[in-house]
Short mmCIF file of C-alpha atoms in Angstrom, two decimals:
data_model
loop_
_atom_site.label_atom_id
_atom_site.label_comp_id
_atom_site.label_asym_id
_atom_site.label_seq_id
_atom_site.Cartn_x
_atom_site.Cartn_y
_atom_site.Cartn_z
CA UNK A 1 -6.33 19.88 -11.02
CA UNK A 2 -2.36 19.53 -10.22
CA UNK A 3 -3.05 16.40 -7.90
CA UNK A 4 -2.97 13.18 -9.23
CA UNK A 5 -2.49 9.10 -8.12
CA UNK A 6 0.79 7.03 -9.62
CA UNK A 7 0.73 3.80 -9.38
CA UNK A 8 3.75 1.11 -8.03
CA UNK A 9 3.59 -2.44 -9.09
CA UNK A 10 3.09 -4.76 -6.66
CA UNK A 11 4.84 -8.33 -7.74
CA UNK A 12 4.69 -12.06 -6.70
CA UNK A 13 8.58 -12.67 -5.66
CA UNK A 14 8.12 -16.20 -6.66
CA UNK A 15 6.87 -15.94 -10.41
CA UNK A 16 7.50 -12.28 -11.08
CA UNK A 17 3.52 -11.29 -12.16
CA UNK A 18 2.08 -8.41 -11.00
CA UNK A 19 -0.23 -8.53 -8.08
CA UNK A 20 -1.38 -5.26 -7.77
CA UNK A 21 -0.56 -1.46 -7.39
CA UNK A 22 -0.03 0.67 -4.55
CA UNK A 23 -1.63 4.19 -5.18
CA UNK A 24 0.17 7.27 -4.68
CA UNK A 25 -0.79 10.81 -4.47
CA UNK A 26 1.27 13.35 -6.42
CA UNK A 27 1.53 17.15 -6.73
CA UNK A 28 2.62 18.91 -9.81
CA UNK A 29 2.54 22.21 -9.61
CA UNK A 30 2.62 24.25 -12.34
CA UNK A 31 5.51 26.88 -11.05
CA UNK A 32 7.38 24.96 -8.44
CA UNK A 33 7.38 21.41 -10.60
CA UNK A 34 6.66 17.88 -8.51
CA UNK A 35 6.13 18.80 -4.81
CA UNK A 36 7.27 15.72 -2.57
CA UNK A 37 4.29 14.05 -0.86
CA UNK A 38 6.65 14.65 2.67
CA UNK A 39 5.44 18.20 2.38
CA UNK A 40 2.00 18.27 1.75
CA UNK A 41 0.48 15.18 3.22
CA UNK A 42 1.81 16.47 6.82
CA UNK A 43 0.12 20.03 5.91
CA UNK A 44 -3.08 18.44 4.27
CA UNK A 45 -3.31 16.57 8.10
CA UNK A 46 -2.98 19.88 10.01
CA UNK A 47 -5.73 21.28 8.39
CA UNK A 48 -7.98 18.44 7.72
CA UNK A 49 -7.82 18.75 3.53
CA UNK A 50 -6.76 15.18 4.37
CA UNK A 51 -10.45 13.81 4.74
CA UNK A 52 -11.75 14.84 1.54
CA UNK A 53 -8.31 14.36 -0.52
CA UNK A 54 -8.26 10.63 1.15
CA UNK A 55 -11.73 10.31 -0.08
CA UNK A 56 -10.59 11.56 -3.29
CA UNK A 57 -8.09 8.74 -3.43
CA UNK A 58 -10.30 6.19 -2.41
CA UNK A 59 -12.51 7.04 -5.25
CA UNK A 60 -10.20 7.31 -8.17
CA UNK A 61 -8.21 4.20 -7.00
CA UNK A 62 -10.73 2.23 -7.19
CA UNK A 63 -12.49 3.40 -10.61
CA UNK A 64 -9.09 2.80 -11.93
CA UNK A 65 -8.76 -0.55 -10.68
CA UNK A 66 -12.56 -0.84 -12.21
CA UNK A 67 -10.98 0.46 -15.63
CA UNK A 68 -8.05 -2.03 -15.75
CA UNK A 69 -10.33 -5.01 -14.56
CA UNK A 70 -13.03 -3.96 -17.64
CA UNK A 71 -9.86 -3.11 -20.00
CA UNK A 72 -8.12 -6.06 -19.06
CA UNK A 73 -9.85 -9.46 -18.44
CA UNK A 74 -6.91 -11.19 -17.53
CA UNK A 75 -5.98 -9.02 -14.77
CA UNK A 76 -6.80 -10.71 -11.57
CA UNK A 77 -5.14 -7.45 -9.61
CA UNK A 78 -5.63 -5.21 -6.49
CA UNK A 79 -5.51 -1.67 -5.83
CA UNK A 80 -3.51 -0.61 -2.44
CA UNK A 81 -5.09 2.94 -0.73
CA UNK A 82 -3.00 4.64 2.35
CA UNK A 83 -5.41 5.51 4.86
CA UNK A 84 -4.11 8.36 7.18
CA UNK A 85 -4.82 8.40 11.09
CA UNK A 86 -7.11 11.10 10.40
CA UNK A 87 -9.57 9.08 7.83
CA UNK A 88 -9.13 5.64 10.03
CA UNK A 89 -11.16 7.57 13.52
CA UNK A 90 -13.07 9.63 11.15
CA UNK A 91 -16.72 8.62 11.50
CA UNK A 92 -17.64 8.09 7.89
CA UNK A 93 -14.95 6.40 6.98
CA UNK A 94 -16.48 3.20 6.87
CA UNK A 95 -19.32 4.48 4.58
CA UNK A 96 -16.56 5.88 2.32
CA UNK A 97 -14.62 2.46 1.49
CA UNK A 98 -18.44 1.03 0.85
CA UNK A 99 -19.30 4.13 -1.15
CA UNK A 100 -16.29 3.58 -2.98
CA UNK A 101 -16.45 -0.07 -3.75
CA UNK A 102 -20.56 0.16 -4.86
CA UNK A 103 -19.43 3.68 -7.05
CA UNK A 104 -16.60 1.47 -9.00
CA UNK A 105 -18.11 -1.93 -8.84
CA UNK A 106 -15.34 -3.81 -7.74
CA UNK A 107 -14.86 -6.76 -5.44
CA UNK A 108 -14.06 -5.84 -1.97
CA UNK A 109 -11.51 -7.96 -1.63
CA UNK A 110 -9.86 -6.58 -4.64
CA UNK A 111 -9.42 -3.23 -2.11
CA UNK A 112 -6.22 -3.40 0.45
CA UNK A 113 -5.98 -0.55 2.47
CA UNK A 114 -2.50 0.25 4.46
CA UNK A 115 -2.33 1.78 7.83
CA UNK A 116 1.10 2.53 9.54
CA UNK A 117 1.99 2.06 13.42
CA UNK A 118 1.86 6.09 14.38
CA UNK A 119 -1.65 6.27 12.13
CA UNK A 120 -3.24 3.98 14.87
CA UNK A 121 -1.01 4.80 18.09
CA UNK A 122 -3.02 7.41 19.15
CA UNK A 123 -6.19 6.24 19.57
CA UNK A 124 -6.29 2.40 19.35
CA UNK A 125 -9.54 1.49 20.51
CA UNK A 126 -11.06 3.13 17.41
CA UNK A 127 -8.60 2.14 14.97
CA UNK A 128 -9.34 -1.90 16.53
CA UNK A 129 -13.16 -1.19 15.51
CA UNK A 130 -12.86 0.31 12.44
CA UNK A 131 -9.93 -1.84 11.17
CA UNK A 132 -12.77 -4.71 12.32
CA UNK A 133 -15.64 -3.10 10.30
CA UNK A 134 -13.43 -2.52 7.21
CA UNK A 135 -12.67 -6.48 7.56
CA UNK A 136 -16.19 -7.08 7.77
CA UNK A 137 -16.50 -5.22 4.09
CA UNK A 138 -14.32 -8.19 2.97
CA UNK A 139 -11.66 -5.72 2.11
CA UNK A 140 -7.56 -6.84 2.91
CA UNK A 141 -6.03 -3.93 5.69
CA UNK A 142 -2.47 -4.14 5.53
CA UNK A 143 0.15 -2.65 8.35
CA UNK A 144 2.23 -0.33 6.74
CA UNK A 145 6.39 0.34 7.41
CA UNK A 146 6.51 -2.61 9.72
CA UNK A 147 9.33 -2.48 12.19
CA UNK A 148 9.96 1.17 12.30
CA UNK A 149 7.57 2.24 14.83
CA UNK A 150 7.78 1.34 19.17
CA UNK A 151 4.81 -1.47 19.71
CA UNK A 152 4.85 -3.45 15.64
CA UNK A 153 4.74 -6.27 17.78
CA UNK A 154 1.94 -6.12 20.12
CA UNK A 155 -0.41 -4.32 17.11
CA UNK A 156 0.11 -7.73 15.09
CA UNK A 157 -1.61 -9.49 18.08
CA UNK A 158 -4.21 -6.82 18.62
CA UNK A 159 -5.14 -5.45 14.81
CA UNK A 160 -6.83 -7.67 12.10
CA UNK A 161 -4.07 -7.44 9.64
CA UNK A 162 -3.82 -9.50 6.65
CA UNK A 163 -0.30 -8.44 5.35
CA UNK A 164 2.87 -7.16 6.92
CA UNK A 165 4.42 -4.61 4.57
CA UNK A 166 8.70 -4.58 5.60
CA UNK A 167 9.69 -1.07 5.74
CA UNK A 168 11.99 -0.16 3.16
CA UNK A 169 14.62 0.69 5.54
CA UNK A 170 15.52 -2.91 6.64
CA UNK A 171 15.34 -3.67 2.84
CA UNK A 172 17.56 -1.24 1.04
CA UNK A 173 21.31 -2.26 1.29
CA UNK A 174 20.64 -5.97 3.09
CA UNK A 175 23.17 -7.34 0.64
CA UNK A 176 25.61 -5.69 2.18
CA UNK A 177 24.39 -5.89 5.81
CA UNK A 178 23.84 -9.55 7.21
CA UNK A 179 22.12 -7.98 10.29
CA UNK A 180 19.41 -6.60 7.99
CA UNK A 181 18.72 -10.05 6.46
CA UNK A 182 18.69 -11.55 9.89
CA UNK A 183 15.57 -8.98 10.86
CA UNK A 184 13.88 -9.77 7.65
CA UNK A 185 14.04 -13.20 8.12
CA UNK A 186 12.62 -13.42 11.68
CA UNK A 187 9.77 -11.00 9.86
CA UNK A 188 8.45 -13.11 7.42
CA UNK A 189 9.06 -16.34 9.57
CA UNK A 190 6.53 -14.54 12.07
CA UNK A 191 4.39 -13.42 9.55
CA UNK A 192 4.11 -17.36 8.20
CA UNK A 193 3.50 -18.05 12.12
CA UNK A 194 0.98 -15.81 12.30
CA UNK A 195 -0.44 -16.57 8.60
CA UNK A 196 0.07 -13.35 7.29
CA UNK A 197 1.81 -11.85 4.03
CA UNK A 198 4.70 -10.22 3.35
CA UNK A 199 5.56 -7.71 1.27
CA UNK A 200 8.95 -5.71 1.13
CA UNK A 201 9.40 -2.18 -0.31
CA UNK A 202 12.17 -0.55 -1.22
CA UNK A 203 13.05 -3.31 -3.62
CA UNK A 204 16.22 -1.63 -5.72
CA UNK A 205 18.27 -4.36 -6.68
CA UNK A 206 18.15 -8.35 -8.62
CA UNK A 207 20.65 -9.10 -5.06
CA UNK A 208 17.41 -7.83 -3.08
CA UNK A 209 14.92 -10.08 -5.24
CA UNK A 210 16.81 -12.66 -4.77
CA UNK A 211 17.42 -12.71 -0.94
CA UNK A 212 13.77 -11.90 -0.53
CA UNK A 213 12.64 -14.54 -2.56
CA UNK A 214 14.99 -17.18 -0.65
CA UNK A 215 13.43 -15.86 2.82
CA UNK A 216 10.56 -16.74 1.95
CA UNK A 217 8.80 -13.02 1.16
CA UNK A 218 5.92 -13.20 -1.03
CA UNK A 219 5.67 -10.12 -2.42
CA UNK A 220 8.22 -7.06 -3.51
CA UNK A 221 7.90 -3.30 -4.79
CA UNK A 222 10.58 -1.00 -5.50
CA UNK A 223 13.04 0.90 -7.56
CA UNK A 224 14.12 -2.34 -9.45
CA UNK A 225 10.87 -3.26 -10.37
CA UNK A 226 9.28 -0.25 -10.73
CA UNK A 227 8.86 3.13 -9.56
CA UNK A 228 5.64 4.55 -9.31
CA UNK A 229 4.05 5.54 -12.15
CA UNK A 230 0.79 7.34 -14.27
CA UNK A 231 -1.76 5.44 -15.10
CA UNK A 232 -1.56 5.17 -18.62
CA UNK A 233 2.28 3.84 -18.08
CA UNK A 234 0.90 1.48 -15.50
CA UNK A 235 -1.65 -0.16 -18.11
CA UNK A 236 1.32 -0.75 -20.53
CA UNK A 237 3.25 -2.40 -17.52
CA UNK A 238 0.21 -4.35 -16.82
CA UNK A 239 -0.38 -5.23 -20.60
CA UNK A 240 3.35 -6.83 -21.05
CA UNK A 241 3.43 -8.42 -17.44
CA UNK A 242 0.48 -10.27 -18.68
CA UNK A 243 2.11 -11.26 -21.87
CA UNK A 244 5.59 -13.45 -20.09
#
């Protein structure tokens, strides 16, 4: 009972409105206070506690998208889920996501699941399949931290991604560095090419917003506009985003 998801608003760079939330998993322990996910996520993958706590994600991201859609009519929102290399080759993954969507009763497309580069690197014939089947669902896949791994490139070409998601690296501190708005830019000028979606993390400043938004990015998390947060906070943010 110390884990629990946060949520991270997800905005529209052009009108400011809230998209959606990505969903994060945090620990707080009762002794040791807020344990960084940088710790446990690489131990829950050594030992396999990843598969069920994924599933656990899955699950309680989408019965709170569920409750914000009932809630709050005028939310026309998704709900973003990590998936780890671990859950992507597992063989009931696919079942899971469906399981998932049927359990909370929302539209598949209302589901975006991110996968980084190294999640798929090491067996890419299997991540290609699944990535295909999850597709099939009618649910958005995402490539996560674009840009930081060896082959972001040649995965666009051979993965069924809807959305490129800029890693926050390139992002943070572009106003000062014309190089990293030169890298952005070619990114979401290929993404247009290739008809996908951008979004950039890391979003910390009103200088980032606004050189995002003249690059053409369509979508922005971050710092600036928020950091992640509970759910309860997250329905108040939702709530007065609605109301501008």
């Amino acid at each position: 009972q110390e884990l629990m998801l946060h949520y991270q608003p997800i905005i529209s760079l052009g009108n400011q409105k809230i998209v959606g939330f990505e969903s994060l998993l945090r620990w707080f322990h009762p002794k040791k206070g807020a344990i960084s996910p940088d710790v446990f996520i690489p131990i829950a993958e050594e030992t396999g506690l990843i598969l069920p706590l994924g599933d656990w994600v899955l699950q309680n991201a989408t019965k709170q998208l569920s409750m914000w859609q009932s809630q709050i009519p005028d939310a026309n929102i998704h709900i973003s889920v990590n998936l780890s290399g671990k859950q992507l080759i597992h063989p009931d993954i696919v079942d899971q996501i469906e399981n998932a969507i049927q359990q909370s009763s929302i539209c598949p497309s209302h589901l975006k699941l991110e996968v980084t580069e190294s999640d798929i690197i090491n067996d890419t014939e299997t991540a290609a399949t699944v990535l295909k089947e999850i597709k099939q669902l009618g649910v958005g896949t995402q490539m996560d931290d674009f840009g930081t791994g060896y082959s972001s490139l040649s995965y666009l070409h051979q993965f069924p991604f809807d959305v490129i998601k800029i890693d926050r690296s390139f992002v943070i501190g572009m106003a000062q560095d014309k190089s990293k708005v030169s890298l952005i830019k070619t990114i979401v000028l290929m993404a247009k090419e290739l008809k996908k979606k951008t979004v950039a993390e890391g979003v910390e400043t009103l200088a980032d917003m606004k050189i995002l938004t003249e690059l053409g990015c369509e979508y922005g998390q971050g710092f600036y506009i928020s950091p992640a947060i509970s759910a309860e906070d997250a329905t108040i943010f939702l709530k007065k985003s609605l109301e501008h």
